[in-house]
């Protein structure tokens, strides 16, 4: 890939918290392919051993099964690292509604513990802190730039617990970056999709792909007029790598995603078509899908000017190509099970 060498320092030591998860495992794959040493810590709550299985015989790869809240290897690992990706978090709207206490603890205390370790490490690694487009909140805008205002309901609705923890993480990161001169970039990730993502935490693309391959109804929530912009994880990790290595990005918050937009209804039709499936669409009310409290975001498209200016990043994966790849993998899985 163009620019690959310019992005690479050399034999970097890369620590990935949540590295057995969806995005974390792709970061591990990328850095191992670049010849770096990779250390993954993950409590396997939403991540899985299957995601890191392909790397386990690799001498450049290490794995610690531990919770970021209690891991006693944290200080050492942080002092070892040239680059840290902090991806460990409780994610997914359904999971957040089920267990808000775990969300608050892991997402905020875990991040603060990591930042404190970096500050005391006496070494200044490049750090990526994962945030989310959810922080823009219940906002009627059709697209979101980093300078936009955040709109959150004040009535203590747990649906927004995830957004609030990630916002707290952002402010923690900025505080440490400013006070101690740490090289931190906060990334707001917009609807990332790709291999290793699982549907049972409510994510739409893996759910639709699975349903289409099984010729079962695709569960479209609401009327399906809400829109999203999906970014292939193999593009996402390129953007994160470049941002971490860009001194102009340190201390900044940057949207990361793909700005091509599609309605959920059109997405459902596209998945059915690409999978040559006979699945019908099944429209389910938000109340039945998530319970009383749920407020969906109508549109969620990133403004990517800042990311482009800082890194020259352009996504390479088109949605239809990602879907074809995911459908192919799901079919192969179905064949293995049969
Ligand atoms: N969605 C859907 N069917 C599903 C899962 C999700 O229609 O089986 C909708 C959901 O209501 C939302 C969109 O798809 O409008 C994206 O949902 P996801 O949880 O993947 O991402 P997020 O809501 O965090 O953007």
mmCIF file of C-alpha atoms in Angstrom, residues 15-293:
data_model
loop_
_atom_site.group_PDB
_atom_site.id
_atom_site.type_symbol
_atom_site.label_atom_id
_atom_site.label_comp_id
_atom_site.label_asym_id
_atom_site.label_seq_id
_atom_site.Cartn_x
_atom_site.Cartn_y
_atom_site.Cartn_z
ATOM 1 C CA UNK A 15 0.385 -2.194 23.111
ATOM 2 C CA UNK A 16 -3.283 -2.735 22.257
ATOM 3 C CA UNK A 17 -5.830 -2.732 25.069
ATOM 4 C CA UNK A 18 -8.919 -4.585 23.887
ATOM 5 C CA UNK A 19 -6.711 -6.160 21.219
ATOM 6 C CA UNK A 20 -8.784 -9.341 21.000
ATOM 7 C CA UNK A 21 -11.814 -7.280 20.046
ATOM 8 C CA UNK A 22 -13.056 -6.303 16.640
ATOM 9 C CA UNK A 23 -10.956 -3.235 15.810
ATOM 10 C CA UNK A 24 -8.118 -4.178 18.174
ATOM 11 C CA UNK A 25 -7.489 -7.491 16.412
ATOM 12 C CA UNK A 26 -7.187 -5.695 13.069
ATOM 13 C CA UNK A 27 -4.686 -3.279 14.592
ATOM 14 C CA UNK A 28 -2.698 -6.281 15.833
ATOM 15 C CA UNK A 29 -2.784 -7.853 12.375
ATOM 16 C CA UNK A 30 -1.624 -4.636 10.718
ATOM 17 C CA UNK A 31 1.302 -4.059 13.060
ATOM 18 C CA UNK A 32 2.462 -7.672 12.937
ATOM 19 C CA UNK A 33 2.400 -7.429 9.131
ATOM 20 C CA UNK A 34 4.525 -4.268 9.372
ATOM 21 C CA UNK A 35 7.094 -6.172 11.444
ATOM 22 C CA UNK A 36 6.278 -4.571 14.801
ATOM 23 C CA UNK A 37 6.028 -6.287 18.176
ATOM 24 C CA UNK A 38 2.486 -6.466 19.469
ATOM 25 C CA UNK A 39 1.271 -6.895 23.039
ATOM 26 C CA UNK A 40 -2.468 -7.419 23.464
ATOM 27 C CA UNK A 41 -4.332 -7.173 26.759
ATOM 28 C CA UNK A 42 -7.995 -8.153 26.769
ATOM 29 C CA UNK A 43 -10.422 -9.546 29.349
ATOM 30 C CA UNK A 44 -12.289 -11.427 26.588
ATOM 31 C CA UNK A 45 -15.610 -9.901 27.663
ATOM 32 C CA UNK A 46 -16.570 -8.936 24.130
ATOM 33 C CA UNK A 47 -13.294 -9.867 22.435
ATOM 34 C CA UNK A 48 -12.457 -13.506 21.699
ATOM 35 C CA UNK A 49 -9.490 -15.844 21.430
ATOM 36 C CA UNK A 50 -10.631 -16.687 17.895
ATOM 37 C CA UNK A 51 -9.796 -13.110 16.842
ATOM 38 C CA UNK A 52 -6.147 -13.437 17.918
ATOM 39 C CA UNK A 53 -5.711 -17.129 17.146
ATOM 40 C CA UNK A 54 -3.951 -16.465 13.829
ATOM 41 C CA UNK A 55 -1.151 -14.543 15.648
ATOM 42 C CA UNK A 56 -0.533 -16.842 18.587
ATOM 43 C CA UNK A 57 2.410 -18.749 17.139
ATOM 44 C CA UNK A 58 4.113 -15.495 16.114
ATOM 45 C CA UNK A 59 7.120 -14.665 18.361
ATOM 46 C CA UNK A 60 6.394 -10.941 17.857
ATOM 47 C CA UNK A 61 2.979 -11.397 19.502
ATOM 48 C CA UNK A 62 2.147 -11.498 23.226
ATOM 49 C CA UNK A 63 -1.215 -11.788 24.914
ATOM 50 C CA UNK A 64 -2.324 -11.133 28.488
ATOM 51 C CA UNK A 65 -5.847 -12.133 29.499
ATOM 52 C CA UNK A 66 -6.608 -9.428 32.029
ATOM 53 C CA UNK A 67 -8.994 -6.639 32.874
ATOM 54 C CA UNK A 68 -7.639 -3.139 32.292
ATOM 55 C CA UNK A 69 -9.089 -2.161 35.694
ATOM 56 C CA UNK A 70 -6.875 -4.620 37.598
ATOM 57 C CA UNK A 71 -4.051 -5.807 35.305
ATOM 58 C CA UNK A 72 -0.817 -5.796 37.312
ATOM 59 C CA UNK A 73 1.277 -5.861 34.135
ATOM 60 C CA UNK A 74 0.002 -2.466 33.006
ATOM 61 C CA UNK A 75 2.901 -0.260 34.187
ATOM 62 C CA UNK A 76 5.513 -2.532 32.630
ATOM 63 C CA UNK A 77 3.654 -2.849 29.347
ATOM 64 C CA UNK A 78 3.153 0.914 29.129
ATOM 65 C CA UNK A 79 6.842 1.543 29.802
ATOM 66 C CA UNK A 80 7.690 -0.953 27.016
ATOM 67 C CA UNK A 81 5.376 0.605 24.418
ATOM 68 C CA UNK A 82 6.232 3.100 21.653
ATOM 69 C CA UNK A 83 2.599 3.131 20.566
ATOM 70 C CA UNK A 84 -0.566 2.453 22.571
ATOM 71 C CA UNK A 85 -4.045 1.916 21.158
ATOM 72 C CA UNK A 86 -6.627 2.082 23.930
ATOM 73 C CA UNK A 87 -9.564 0.122 22.524
ATOM 74 C CA UNK A 88 -10.689 -1.682 25.727
ATOM 75 C CA UNK A 89 -14.275 -0.664 26.401
ATOM 76 C CA UNK A 90 -17.712 -2.089 26.889
ATOM 77 C CA UNK A 91 -19.381 -1.453 23.545
ATOM 78 C CA UNK A 92 -22.671 -1.872 21.730
ATOM 79 C CA UNK A 93 -25.995 -0.249 22.538
ATOM 80 C CA UNK A 94 -27.630 -3.466 23.735
ATOM 81 C CA UNK A 95 -24.764 -4.278 26.085
ATOM 82 C CA UNK A 96 -24.880 -0.753 27.464
ATOM 83 C CA UNK A 97 -28.579 -1.000 28.242
ATOM 84 C CA UNK A 98 -28.016 -4.381 29.920
ATOM 85 C CA UNK A 99 -25.054 -3.455 32.096
ATOM 86 C CA UNK A 100 -24.558 0.295 32.559
ATOM 87 C CA UNK A 101 -22.479 -0.184 35.736
ATOM 88 C CA UNK A 102 -19.821 -2.176 33.873
ATOM 89 C CA UNK A 103 -19.839 0.436 31.135
ATOM 90 C CA UNK A 104 -19.153 3.310 33.496
ATOM 91 C CA UNK A 105 -16.372 1.478 35.372
ATOM 92 C CA UNK A 106 -14.473 -0.019 32.462
ATOM 93 C CA UNK A 107 -14.759 2.921 30.158
ATOM 94 C CA UNK A 108 -13.778 5.676 32.586
ATOM 95 C CA UNK A 109 -11.707 4.094 35.364
ATOM 96 C CA UNK A 110 -9.865 1.919 32.836
ATOM 97 C CA UNK A 111 -8.893 4.913 30.742
ATOM 98 C CA UNK A 112 -7.758 6.949 33.723
ATOM 99 C CA UNK A 113 -5.663 4.060 34.996
ATOM 100 C CA UNK A 114 -3.965 3.796 31.610
ATOM 101 C CA UNK A 115 -3.304 7.546 31.354
ATOM 102 C CA UNK A 116 -1.838 7.612 34.865
ATOM 103 C CA UNK A 117 0.456 4.723 33.944
ATOM 104 C CA UNK A 118 1.596 6.548 30.803
ATOM 105 C CA UNK A 119 2.309 9.717 32.779
ATOM 106 C CA UNK A 120 4.316 7.804 35.397
ATOM 107 C CA UNK A 121 6.058 5.667 32.763
ATOM 108 C CA UNK A 122 8.621 8.387 32.134
ATOM 109 C CA UNK A 123 8.446 7.660 28.409
ATOM 110 C CA UNK A 124 6.240 9.395 25.899
ATOM 111 C CA UNK A 125 4.570 6.854 23.612
ATOM 112 C CA UNK A 126 2.163 7.739 20.815
ATOM 113 C CA UNK A 127 -1.343 7.101 22.128
ATOM 114 C CA UNK A 128 -4.691 6.604 20.441
ATOM 115 C CA UNK A 129 -7.743 6.825 22.702
ATOM 116 C CA UNK A 130 -10.861 5.367 21.082
ATOM 117 C CA UNK A 131 -13.962 7.503 21.360
ATOM 118 C CA UNK A 132 -17.129 7.309 19.305
ATOM 119 C CA UNK A 133 -19.570 9.213 17.119
ATOM 120 C CA UNK A 134 -22.088 8.536 19.928
ATOM 121 C CA UNK A 135 -20.608 11.546 21.775
ATOM 122 C CA UNK A 136 -22.383 13.868 19.322
ATOM 123 C CA UNK A 137 -25.492 12.637 21.093
ATOM 124 C CA UNK A 138 -29.140 13.144 20.239
ATOM 125 C CA UNK A 139 -28.338 15.671 17.591
ATOM 126 C CA UNK A 140 -30.515 16.358 14.549
ATOM 127 C CA UNK A 141 -27.560 17.324 12.323
ATOM 128 C CA UNK A 142 -27.053 15.261 9.194
ATOM 129 C CA UNK A 143 -23.264 15.255 9.519
ATOM 130 C CA UNK A 144 -20.832 15.887 12.342
ATOM 131 C CA UNK A 145 -17.626 17.894 12.561
ATOM 132 C CA UNK A 146 -15.309 17.913 15.574
ATOM 133 C CA UNK A 147 -16.289 21.517 16.379
ATOM 134 C CA UNK A 148 -20.040 20.774 16.503
ATOM 135 C CA UNK A 149 -21.981 21.044 19.727
ATOM 136 C CA UNK A 150 -22.934 17.954 21.643
ATOM 137 C CA UNK A 151 -26.616 17.390 22.462
ATOM 138 C CA UNK A 152 -27.450 15.023 25.303
ATOM 139 C CA UNK A 153 -30.793 14.632 27.095
ATOM 140 C CA UNK A 154 -30.457 15.676 30.741
ATOM 141 C CA UNK A 155 -33.009 13.195 32.131
ATOM 142 C CA UNK A 156 -30.528 10.478 33.052
ATOM 143 C CA UNK A 157 -31.388 8.126 30.236
ATOM 144 C CA UNK A 158 -29.108 5.118 30.348
ATOM 145 C CA UNK A 159 -29.119 4.824 26.576
ATOM 146 C CA UNK A 160 -26.572 7.666 26.652
ATOM 147 C CA UNK A 161 -24.317 6.090 29.304
ATOM 148 C CA UNK A 162 -21.849 4.960 26.664
ATOM 149 C CA UNK A 163 -21.613 8.432 25.120
ATOM 150 C CA UNK A 164 -21.070 10.035 28.516
ATOM 151 C CA UNK A 165 -18.252 7.635 29.440
ATOM 152 C CA UNK A 166 -16.526 8.233 26.130
ATOM 153 C CA UNK A 167 -16.869 11.983 26.534
ATOM 154 C CA UNK A 168 -15.303 11.644 29.969
ATOM 155 C CA UNK A 169 -12.471 9.655 28.355
ATOM 156 C CA UNK A 170 -11.947 12.433 25.842
ATOM 157 C CA UNK A 171 -11.646 15.042 28.578
ATOM 158 C CA UNK A 172 -9.366 12.786 30.609
ATOM 159 C CA UNK A 173 -7.144 12.409 27.554
ATOM 160 C CA UNK A 174 -7.066 16.149 26.834
ATOM 161 C CA UNK A 175 -6.301 16.887 30.490
ATOM 162 C CA UNK A 176 -3.352 14.513 30.561
ATOM 163 C CA UNK A 177 -2.152 15.648 27.126
ATOM 164 C CA UNK A 178 -2.206 19.302 28.100
ATOM 165 C CA UNK A 179 -0.920 19.038 31.645
ATOM 166 C CA UNK A 180 1.838 16.478 31.006
ATOM 167 C CA UNK A 181 2.563 16.949 27.290
ATOM 168 C CA UNK A 182 1.467 13.430 26.340
ATOM 169 C CA UNK A 183 1.203 12.523 22.636
ATOM 170 C CA UNK A 184 -2.453 11.544 22.564
ATOM 171 C CA UNK A 185 -4.959 11.551 19.717
ATOM 172 C CA UNK A 186 -8.640 11.028 20.498
ATOM 173 C CA UNK A 187 -10.491 9.342 17.637
ATOM 174 C CA UNK A 188 -14.263 9.444 17.212
ATOM 175 C CA UNK A 189 -15.046 6.241 15.360
ATOM 176 C CA UNK A 190 -18.116 6.174 13.108
ATOM 177 C CA UNK A 191 -19.853 2.815 12.429
ATOM 178 C CA UNK A 192 -16.916 0.531 11.722
ATOM 179 C CA UNK A 193 -17.651 -2.777 9.961
ATOM 180 C CA UNK A 194 -15.669 -5.799 8.797
ATOM 181 C CA UNK A 195 -14.502 -9.309 9.675
ATOM 182 C CA UNK A 196 -14.539 -10.265 13.393
ATOM 183 C CA UNK A 197 -17.471 -7.966 14.219
ATOM 184 C CA UNK A 198 -20.292 -9.859 15.880
ATOM 185 C CA UNK A 199 -24.003 -9.078 15.658
ATOM 186 C CA UNK A 200 -25.179 -10.087 19.093
ATOM 187 C CA UNK A 201 -24.400 -6.699 20.630
ATOM 188 C CA UNK A 202 -26.877 -5.107 18.225
ATOM 189 C CA UNK A 203 -24.616 -3.983 15.353
ATOM 190 C CA UNK A 204 -26.583 -3.807 12.142
ATOM 191 C CA UNK A 205 -24.245 -5.073 9.408
ATOM 192 C CA UNK A 206 -23.204 -8.401 10.971
ATOM 193 C CA UNK A 207 -26.835 -8.967 11.971
ATOM 194 C CA UNK A 208 -28.131 -8.353 8.426
ATOM 195 C CA UNK A 209 -25.386 -10.463 6.817
ATOM 196 C CA UNK A 210 -26.115 -13.389 9.097
ATOM 197 C CA UNK A 211 -29.860 -13.103 8.545
ATOM 198 C CA UNK A 212 -29.495 -12.835 4.751
ATOM 199 C CA UNK A 213 -27.178 -15.842 4.460
ATOM 200 C CA UNK A 214 -29.620 -17.903 6.557
ATOM 201 C CA UNK A 215 -32.535 -16.623 4.396
ATOM 202 C CA UNK A 216 -34.170 -15.301 7.561
ATOM 203 C CA UNK A 217 -35.986 -11.930 7.811
ATOM 204 C CA UNK A 218 -33.747 -8.872 8.105
ATOM 205 C CA UNK A 219 -34.715 -6.965 11.252
ATOM 206 C CA UNK A 220 -35.033 -3.305 10.238
ATOM 207 C CA UNK A 221 -35.672 -1.058 13.246
ATOM 208 C CA UNK A 222 -38.185 1.761 12.865
ATOM 209 C CA UNK A 223 -38.969 2.518 9.238
ATOM 210 C CA UNK A 224 -35.365 2.126 8.181
ATOM 211 C CA UNK A 225 -35.116 5.772 7.094
ATOM 212 C CA UNK A 226 -32.278 6.463 9.519
ATOM 213 C CA UNK A 227 -28.908 6.688 7.774
ATOM 214 C CA UNK A 228 -25.387 5.601 8.655
ATOM 215 C CA UNK A 229 -21.942 5.796 7.024
ATOM 216 C CA UNK A 230 -20.021 2.549 7.322
ATOM 217 C CA UNK A 231 -16.240 2.344 7.309
ATOM 218 C CA UNK A 232 -14.338 -0.872 6.693
ATOM 219 C CA UNK A 233 -12.101 -1.689 9.638
ATOM 220 C CA UNK A 234 -9.160 -2.244 7.282
ATOM 221 C CA UNK A 235 -9.445 1.447 6.370
ATOM 222 C CA UNK A 236 -9.986 2.468 9.993
ATOM 223 C CA UNK A 237 -6.699 0.954 11.179
ATOM 224 C CA UNK A 238 -4.743 2.797 8.464
ATOM 225 C CA UNK A 239 -6.260 6.077 9.655
ATOM 226 C CA UNK A 240 -5.438 5.324 13.311
ATOM 227 C CA UNK A 241 -1.851 4.359 12.472
ATOM 228 C CA UNK A 242 -1.311 7.570 10.512
ATOM 229 C CA UNK A 243 -2.900 9.766 13.184
ATOM 230 C CA UNK A 244 -0.768 8.281 15.961
ATOM 231 C CA UNK A 245 2.362 9.031 13.940
ATOM 232 C CA UNK A 246 1.353 12.648 13.135
ATOM 233 C CA UNK A 247 2.657 15.159 15.707
ATOM 234 C CA UNK A 248 0.107 17.732 14.432
ATOM 235 C CA UNK A 249 -2.660 15.353 15.530
ATOM 236 C CA UNK A 250 -1.434 15.009 19.122
ATOM 237 C CA UNK A 251 -3.796 16.727 21.555
ATOM 238 C CA UNK A 252 -6.569 16.728 18.926
ATOM 239 C CA UNK A 253 -9.907 14.968 18.512
ATOM 240 C CA UNK A 254 -10.458 13.574 15.020
ATOM 241 C CA UNK A 255 -13.438 11.888 13.314
ATOM 242 C CA UNK A 256 -12.539 8.568 11.676
ATOM 243 C CA UNK A 257 -14.874 6.867 9.227
ATOM 244 C CA UNK A 258 -16.217 6.853 5.712
ATOM 245 C CA UNK A 259 -18.530 9.650 4.545
ATOM 246 C CA UNK A 260 -20.625 7.575 2.090
ATOM 247 C CA UNK A 261 -24.126 7.447 3.558
ATOM 248 C CA UNK A 262 -26.916 4.866 3.224
ATOM 249 C CA UNK A 263 -30.341 4.402 4.833
ATOM 250 C CA UNK A 264 -30.829 1.248 6.884
ATOM 251 C CA UNK A 265 -33.668 0.215 4.579
ATOM 252 C CA UNK A 266 -31.382 0.541 1.516
ATOM 253 C CA UNK A 267 -28.657 -1.302 3.406
ATOM 254 C CA UNK A 268 -31.052 -4.176 4.054
ATOM 255 C CA UNK A 269 -31.985 -4.300 0.348
ATOM 256 C CA UNK A 270 -28.313 -4.194 -0.649
ATOM 257 C CA UNK A 271 -27.361 -7.048 1.693
ATOM 258 C CA UNK A 272 -30.236 -9.206 0.386
ATOM 259 C CA UNK A 273 -29.189 -8.454 -3.196
ATOM 260 C CA UNK A 274 -25.441 -9.091 -2.704
ATOM 261 C CA UNK A 275 -26.168 -12.336 -0.813
ATOM 262 C CA UNK A 276 -28.688 -13.445 -3.484
ATOM 263 C CA UNK A 277 -30.933 -14.118 -0.511
ATOM 264 C CA UNK A 278 -34.663 -14.746 -0.360
ATOM 265 C CA UNK A 279 -34.961 -12.958 3.007
ATOM 266 C CA UNK A 280 -37.849 -10.533 3.443
ATOM 267 C CA UNK A 281 -37.453 -7.320 5.479
ATOM 268 C CA UNK A 282 -39.119 -7.320 8.872
ATOM 269 C CA UNK A 283 -39.827 -3.880 10.341
ATOM 270 C CA UNK A 284 -39.576 -3.799 14.132
ATOM 271 C CA UNK A 285 -40.519 -0.814 16.286
ATOM 272 C CA UNK A 286 -37.762 0.767 18.363
ATOM 273 C CA UNK A 287 -39.771 -0.063 21.459
ATOM 274 C CA UNK A 288 -39.753 -3.773 20.602
ATOM 275 C CA UNK A 289 -36.106 -3.662 19.557
ATOM 276 C CA UNK A 290 -34.591 -1.784 22.508
ATOM 277 C CA UNK A 291 -37.320 -1.161 25.115
ATOM 278 C CA UNK A 292 -39.020 2.061 26.218
ATOM 279 C CA UNK A 293 -36.054 4.356 26.649
#
